CSV table of C-alpha atoms in Angstrom, one decimal:
chain,number,residue,atom,x,y,z
A,30,MET,CA,-84.3,-232.7,7.8
A,31,GLU,CA,-85.7,-233.0,11.3
A,32,ASP,CA,-88.3,-235.7,11.7
A,33,TYR,CA,-91.5,-234.9,13.5
A,34,LYS,CA,-95.2,-235.9,13.4
A,35,PHE,CA,-96.9,-232.6,13.8
A,36,LEU,CA,-95.9,-228.9,13.9
A,37,PHE,CA,-98.0,-226.7,16.1
A,38,LYS,CA,-97.9,-222.9,16.2
A,39,ILE,CA,-98.4,-221.4,19.7
A,40,VAL,CA,-98.8,-217.7,20.1
A,41,LEU,CA,-98.5,-215.8,23.4
A,42,VAL,CA,-100.4,-212.5,23.9
A,43,GLY,CA,-101.0,-210.1,26.7
A,44,ASN,CA,-99.9,-206.8,28.1
A,45,ALA,CA,-96.2,-205.7,28.1
A,46,GLY,CA,-94.4,-206.8,31.2
A,47,VAL,CA,-96.5,-209.8,32.1
A,48,GLY,CA,-93.6,-212.2,31.4
A,49,LYS,CA,-94.4,-213.7,28.0
A,50,THR,CA,-90.8,-213.7,26.8
A,51,CYS,CA,-89.6,-215.2,30.1
A,52,LEU,CA,-92.1,-218.0,29.8
A,53,VAL,CA,-90.9,-218.8,26.3
A,54,ARG,CA,-87.2,-218.7,27.2
A,55,ARG,CA,-87.7,-220.7,30.3
A,56,PHE,CA,-89.4,-223.5,28.3
A,57,THR,CA,-87.1,-223.4,25.2
A,58,GLN,CA,-83.8,-222.6,26.8
A,59,GLY,CA,-84.2,-223.5,30.5
A,60,LEU,CA,-83.3,-220.1,31.7
A,61,PHE,CA,-84.8,-217.0,33.3
A,62,PRO,CA,-83.2,-213.9,31.8
A,63,PRO,CA,-83.1,-211.1,34.5
A,64,GLY,CA,-83.9,-207.7,33.1
A,65,GLN,CA,-85.4,-209.2,29.9
A,66,GLY,CA,-86.3,-206.5,27.4
A,67,ALA,CA,-89.8,-205.9,26.1
A,68,THR,CA,-90.4,-207.6,22.8
A,69,ILE,CA,-90.5,-205.3,19.8
A,70,GLY,CA,-92.8,-206.7,17.1
A,71,VAL,CA,-92.7,-210.5,17.2
A,72,ASP,CA,-90.1,-213.1,18.1
A,73,PHE,CA,-90.3,-216.9,17.9
A,74,MET,CA,-88.5,-219.9,19.2
A,75,ILE,CA,-88.8,-223.6,18.3
A,76,LYS,CA,-88.6,-226.6,20.5
A,77,THR,CA,-89.2,-230.3,19.6
A,78,VAL,CA,-90.7,-232.4,22.3
A,79,GLU,CA,-92.0,-236.0,22.6
A,80,VAL,CA,-95.6,-236.3,23.8
A,81,GLU,CA,-97.6,-239.5,23.9
A,82,GLY,CA,-95.0,-241.3,21.9
A,83,GLU,CA,-95.1,-238.6,19.1
A,84,LYS,CA,-92.3,-236.2,18.2
A,85,ILE,CA,-93.9,-232.7,18.1
A,86,LYS,CA,-92.4,-229.5,16.9
A,87,LEU,CA,-93.6,-226.4,18.7
A,88,GLN,CA,-93.2,-223.1,17.0
A,89,ILE,CA,-93.7,-220.6,19.8
A,90,TRP,CA,-94.4,-217.0,18.9
A,91,ASP,CA,-93.8,-214.2,21.5
A,92,THR,CA,-95.8,-211.0,20.6
A,93,ALA,CA,-95.3,-207.5,21.8
A,94,GLY,CA,-97.9,-206.2,24.3
A,95,GLN,CA,-97.6,-202.5,23.4
A,96,GLU,CA,-100.5,-200.9,21.5
A,97,ARG,CA,-98.3,-199.6,18.7
A,98,PHE,CA,-97.4,-203.2,17.6
A,99,ARG,CA,-101.0,-204.5,17.5
A,100,SER,CA,-101.3,-204.3,13.8
A,101,ILE,CA,-98.2,-206.5,13.5
A,102,THR,CA,-99.1,-209.1,16.1
A,103,GLN,CA,-102.7,-209.5,15.0
A,104,SER,CA,-101.6,-211.1,11.7
A,105,TYR,CA,-100.1,-214.0,13.6
A,106,TYR,CA,-103.4,-215.0,15.3
A,107,ARG,CA,-105.0,-216.6,12.2
A,108,SER,CA,-102.6,-219.6,11.8
A,109,ALA,CA,-102.2,-220.3,15.5
A,110,HIS,CA,-103.2,-223.7,16.8
A,111,ALA,CA,-103.1,-222.4,20.4
A,112,LEU,CA,-103.2,-218.9,22.0
A,113,ILE,CA,-101.8,-218.3,25.5
A,114,LEU,CA,-103.3,-215.2,27.1
A,115,VAL,CA,-101.0,-214.1,29.9
A,116,TYR,CA,-101.5,-211.7,32.8
A,117,ASP,CA,-99.4,-210.7,35.8
A,118,ILE,CA,-101.0,-211.9,39.1
A,119,SER,CA,-99.4,-209.0,40.9
A,120,CYS,CA,-100.8,-206.3,38.5
A,121,GLN,CA,-104.5,-205.8,38.4
A,122,PRO,CA,-104.6,-203.7,35.2
A,123,THR,CA,-103.1,-206.6,33.2
A,124,PHE,CA,-106.1,-208.7,34.3
A,125,ASP,CA,-108.5,-205.9,33.6
A,126,CYS,CA,-107.3,-205.7,30.0
A,127,LEU,CA,-108.1,-209.4,29.3
A,128,PRO,CA,-111.5,-208.6,27.7
A,129,ASP,CA,-109.7,-206.4,25.1
A,130,TRP,CA,-107.3,-209.2,24.2
A,131,LEU,CA,-110.2,-211.6,23.9
A,132,ARG,CA,-112.0,-209.3,21.5
A,133,GLU,CA,-108.9,-209.3,19.3
A,134,ILE,CA,-108.7,-213.1,19.5
A,135,GLN,CA,-112.3,-213.4,18.5
A,136,GLU,CA,-111.8,-211.0,15.6
A,137,TYR,CA,-108.5,-212.4,14.2
A,138,ALA,CA,-108.0,-216.0,15.3
A,139,ASN,CA,-109.6,-219.2,14.1
A,140,SER,CA,-112.8,-219.8,16.0
A,141,LYS,CA,-111.6,-223.3,17.0
A,142,VAL,CA,-108.2,-222.2,18.3
A,143,LEU,CA,-107.2,-223.6,21.7
A,144,LYS,CA,-107.2,-220.8,24.3
A,145,ILE,CA,-105.3,-220.9,27.6
A,146,LEU,CA,-105.4,-218.2,30.3
A,147,VAL,CA,-102.1,-218.0,32.3
A,148,GLY,CA,-101.6,-216.1,35.5
A,149,ASN,CA,-97.8,-215.6,35.6
A,150,LYS,CA,-95.4,-214.5,38.4
A,151,THR,CA,-96.7,-216.7,41.2
A,152,ASP,CA,-93.3,-216.1,42.8
A,153,ARG,CA,-94.4,-212.6,43.7
A,154,ASP,CA,-95.6,-211.9,47.3
A,155,ASP,CA,-97.8,-208.9,46.2
A,156,ARG,CA,-100.6,-210.9,44.5
A,157,GLU,CA,-103.5,-208.8,43.4
A,158,ILE,CA,-105.6,-211.3,41.4
A,159,PRO,CA,-106.7,-214.4,43.4
A,160,THR,CA,-106.5,-217.8,41.7
A,161,GLN,CA,-110.2,-218.2,41.9
A,162,ILE,CA,-110.9,-215.0,40.0
A,163,GLY,CA,-108.6,-216.2,37.2
A,164,GLU,CA,-110.3,-219.6,37.1
A,165,GLU,CA,-113.8,-218.1,36.9
A,166,PHE,CA,-112.7,-215.8,34.1
A,167,ALA,CA,-111.3,-218.8,32.2
A,168,LYS,CA,-114.5,-220.8,32.6
A,169,GLN,CA,-116.7,-217.9,31.5
A,170,HIS,CA,-114.7,-217.7,28.3
A,171,ASP,CA,-114.1,-221.4,27.5
A,172,MET,CA,-110.4,-221.3,28.2
A,173,TYR,CA,-108.0,-223.6,30.0
A,174,PHE,CA,-106.4,-222.0,33.1
A,175,LEU,CA,-103.0,-222.3,34.8
A,176,GLU,CA,-100.8,-220.2,37.0
A,177,THR,CA,-97.1,-220.1,36.4
A,178,SER,CA,-93.8,-218.7,37.5
A,179,ALA,CA,-91.2,-218.3,34.8
A,180,LYS,CA,-88.7,-217.2,37.4
A,181,GLU,CA,-89.1,-220.4,39.5
A,182,ALA,CA,-90.0,-222.6,36.5
A,183,GLU,CA,-93.3,-223.5,38.1
A,184,ASN,CA,-95.8,-225.1,35.7
A,185,VAL,CA,-94.0,-223.8,32.7
A,186,GLU,CA,-93.2,-227.2,31.1
A,187,ARG,CA,-96.6,-228.4,32.2
A,188,LEU,CA,-98.2,-225.6,30.3
A,189,PHE,CA,-96.6,-226.4,26.9
A,190,TYR,CA,-96.7,-230.1,27.3
A,191,GLU,CA,-100.4,-230.1,28.1
A,192,ILE,CA,-101.1,-227.8,25.1
A,193,ALA,CA,-99.2,-230.2,22.9
A,194,ALA,CA,-101.1,-233.2,24.3
A,195,GLU,CA,-104.5,-231.5,23.8
A,196,LEU,CA,-103.6,-230.5,20.2
A,197,ILE,CA,-102.4,-234.1,19.5
A,198,GLY,CA,-105.7,-235.4,20.8
A,199,GLN,CA,-107.7,-233.1,18.7
A,200,ALA,CA,-105.7,-234.0,15.6
A,201,ARG,CA,-106.2,-237.7,16.3
A,202,SER,CA,-109.9,-237.3,16.7
A,203,LYS,CA,-110.2,-236.3,13.0
A,204,ASP,CA,-110.7,-238.9,10.4
A,205,GLY,CA,-107.4,-240.7,9.9
A,206,SER,CA,-106.9,-239.9,6.3
A,207,SER,CA,-107.8,-236.3,6.5
A,208,ALA,CA,-105.6,-235.8,9.6
A,209,ALA,CA,-102.6,-237.4,7.8
A,210,ALA,CA,-103.2,-235.2,4.8
A,211,ALA,CA,-103.4,-232.1,7.0
A,212,ALA,CA,-100.2,-233.1,8.8
A,213,ALA,CA,-98.4,-233.5,5.6
A,214,ALA,CA,-99.6,-230.2,4.2
A,215,HIS,CA,-98.7,-228.5,7.4
A,216,ARG,CA,-95.1,-229.8,7.3
A,217,GLN,CA,-94.8,-228.4,3.8
A,218,SER,CA,-96.3,-225.0,4.8
A,219,GLU,CA,-95.7,-224.1,8.4
A,220,GLY,CA,-98.1,-221.2,8.3
A,221,SER,CA,-101.1,-223.4,7.5
A,222,SER,CA,-103.7,-224.7,10.0
A,223,ILE,CA,-104.5,-228.3,10.8
A,224,GLY,CA,-108.1,-227.2,11.6
A,225,LEU,CA,-108.4,-228.5,15.1
A,226,GLY,CA,-111.6,-229.8,16.8
A,227,SER,CA,-113.9,-227.9,19.1
A,228,PHE,CA,-112.6,-226.6,22.5
A,229,SER,CA,-114.3,-227.3,25.8
A,230,ALA,CA,-113.5,-225.3,29.0
A,231,LYS,CA,-111.2,-226.9,31.5
A,232,ALA,CA,-109.6,-225.2,34.5
A,233,ALA,CA,-106.3,-226.9,35.3
A,234,GLN,CA,-105.6,-227.7,38.9
A,235,SER,CA,-102.4,-227.1,40.0
A,236,ASN,CA,-98.2,-203.9,33.0
A,237,CYS,CA,-100.8,-202.3,32.6
A,238,CYS,CA,-103.1,-201.5,29.6
A,239,GLY,CA,-101.6,-200.6,26.3
A,240,GLY,CA,-100.5,-202.7,25.4
A,241,GLY,CA,-81.3,-218.1,21.2
A,242,ALA,CA,-84.4,-217.2,19.2
A,243,ALA,CA,-85.0,-219.3,16.1
A,244,GLY,CA,-86.2,-216.1,14.4
A,245,SER,CA,-87.7,-212.7,14.9
A,246,VAL,CA,-89.7,-209.8,13.5
A,247,GLY,CA,-88.2,-206.9,15.4
A,248,SER,CA,-86.0,-206.9,18.5
A,249,ASN,CA,-86.0,-206.5,22.3
A,250,SER,CA,-85.6,-203.5,24.7
A,251,SER,CA,-86.8,-202.5,28.3
A,252,GLN,CA,-88.7,-204.7,30.9
A,253,ALA,CA,-89.9,-208.2,30.2
A,254,GLY,CA,-92.8,-208.6,27.8
């Protein structure tokens, strides 16, 4: 049995084509899959990392962005410790749809879930959303903010390691005995929630509307999701 201190569930959401799958595969497999197909339903991958001297298991869920899969993906929000909301910095409509995604998060996710706004595809020359606009949106909605490029591996590891560090800090801020009990319970039932502390906004420095893996619900086809 693999030894780890905590297991954290991270869920990526956002429109189809923003690069969610590419971010996950870049982090977990160290590769950028050209012509990556759109996620059908939900896929997940697992990576164990060491952060602040602790071995942490990250279960990363990659959800489909298309409207027809919303009823499936919404069910994965509730047990998430962190939600990464992704848009494409070169496609304005993916940014315009962020309020719709936030309404889903508010309705289905734990109120204390860690939220991170990610502007992906910084390798593109045809930027439509300035960094400052993304930062301001994140601050208004109590979210962390970071821009990434899955293609160039820019800020991808930083994204997931900082999430892990923040979740560890929140877990440690709990009473020692209750945190230990929660961790033990979580290891026995990976779908349960540790019950993380309150979130405070922090902007990190640094498709259009409508929506190997460790496991999956569905499969892949068409342009990256």
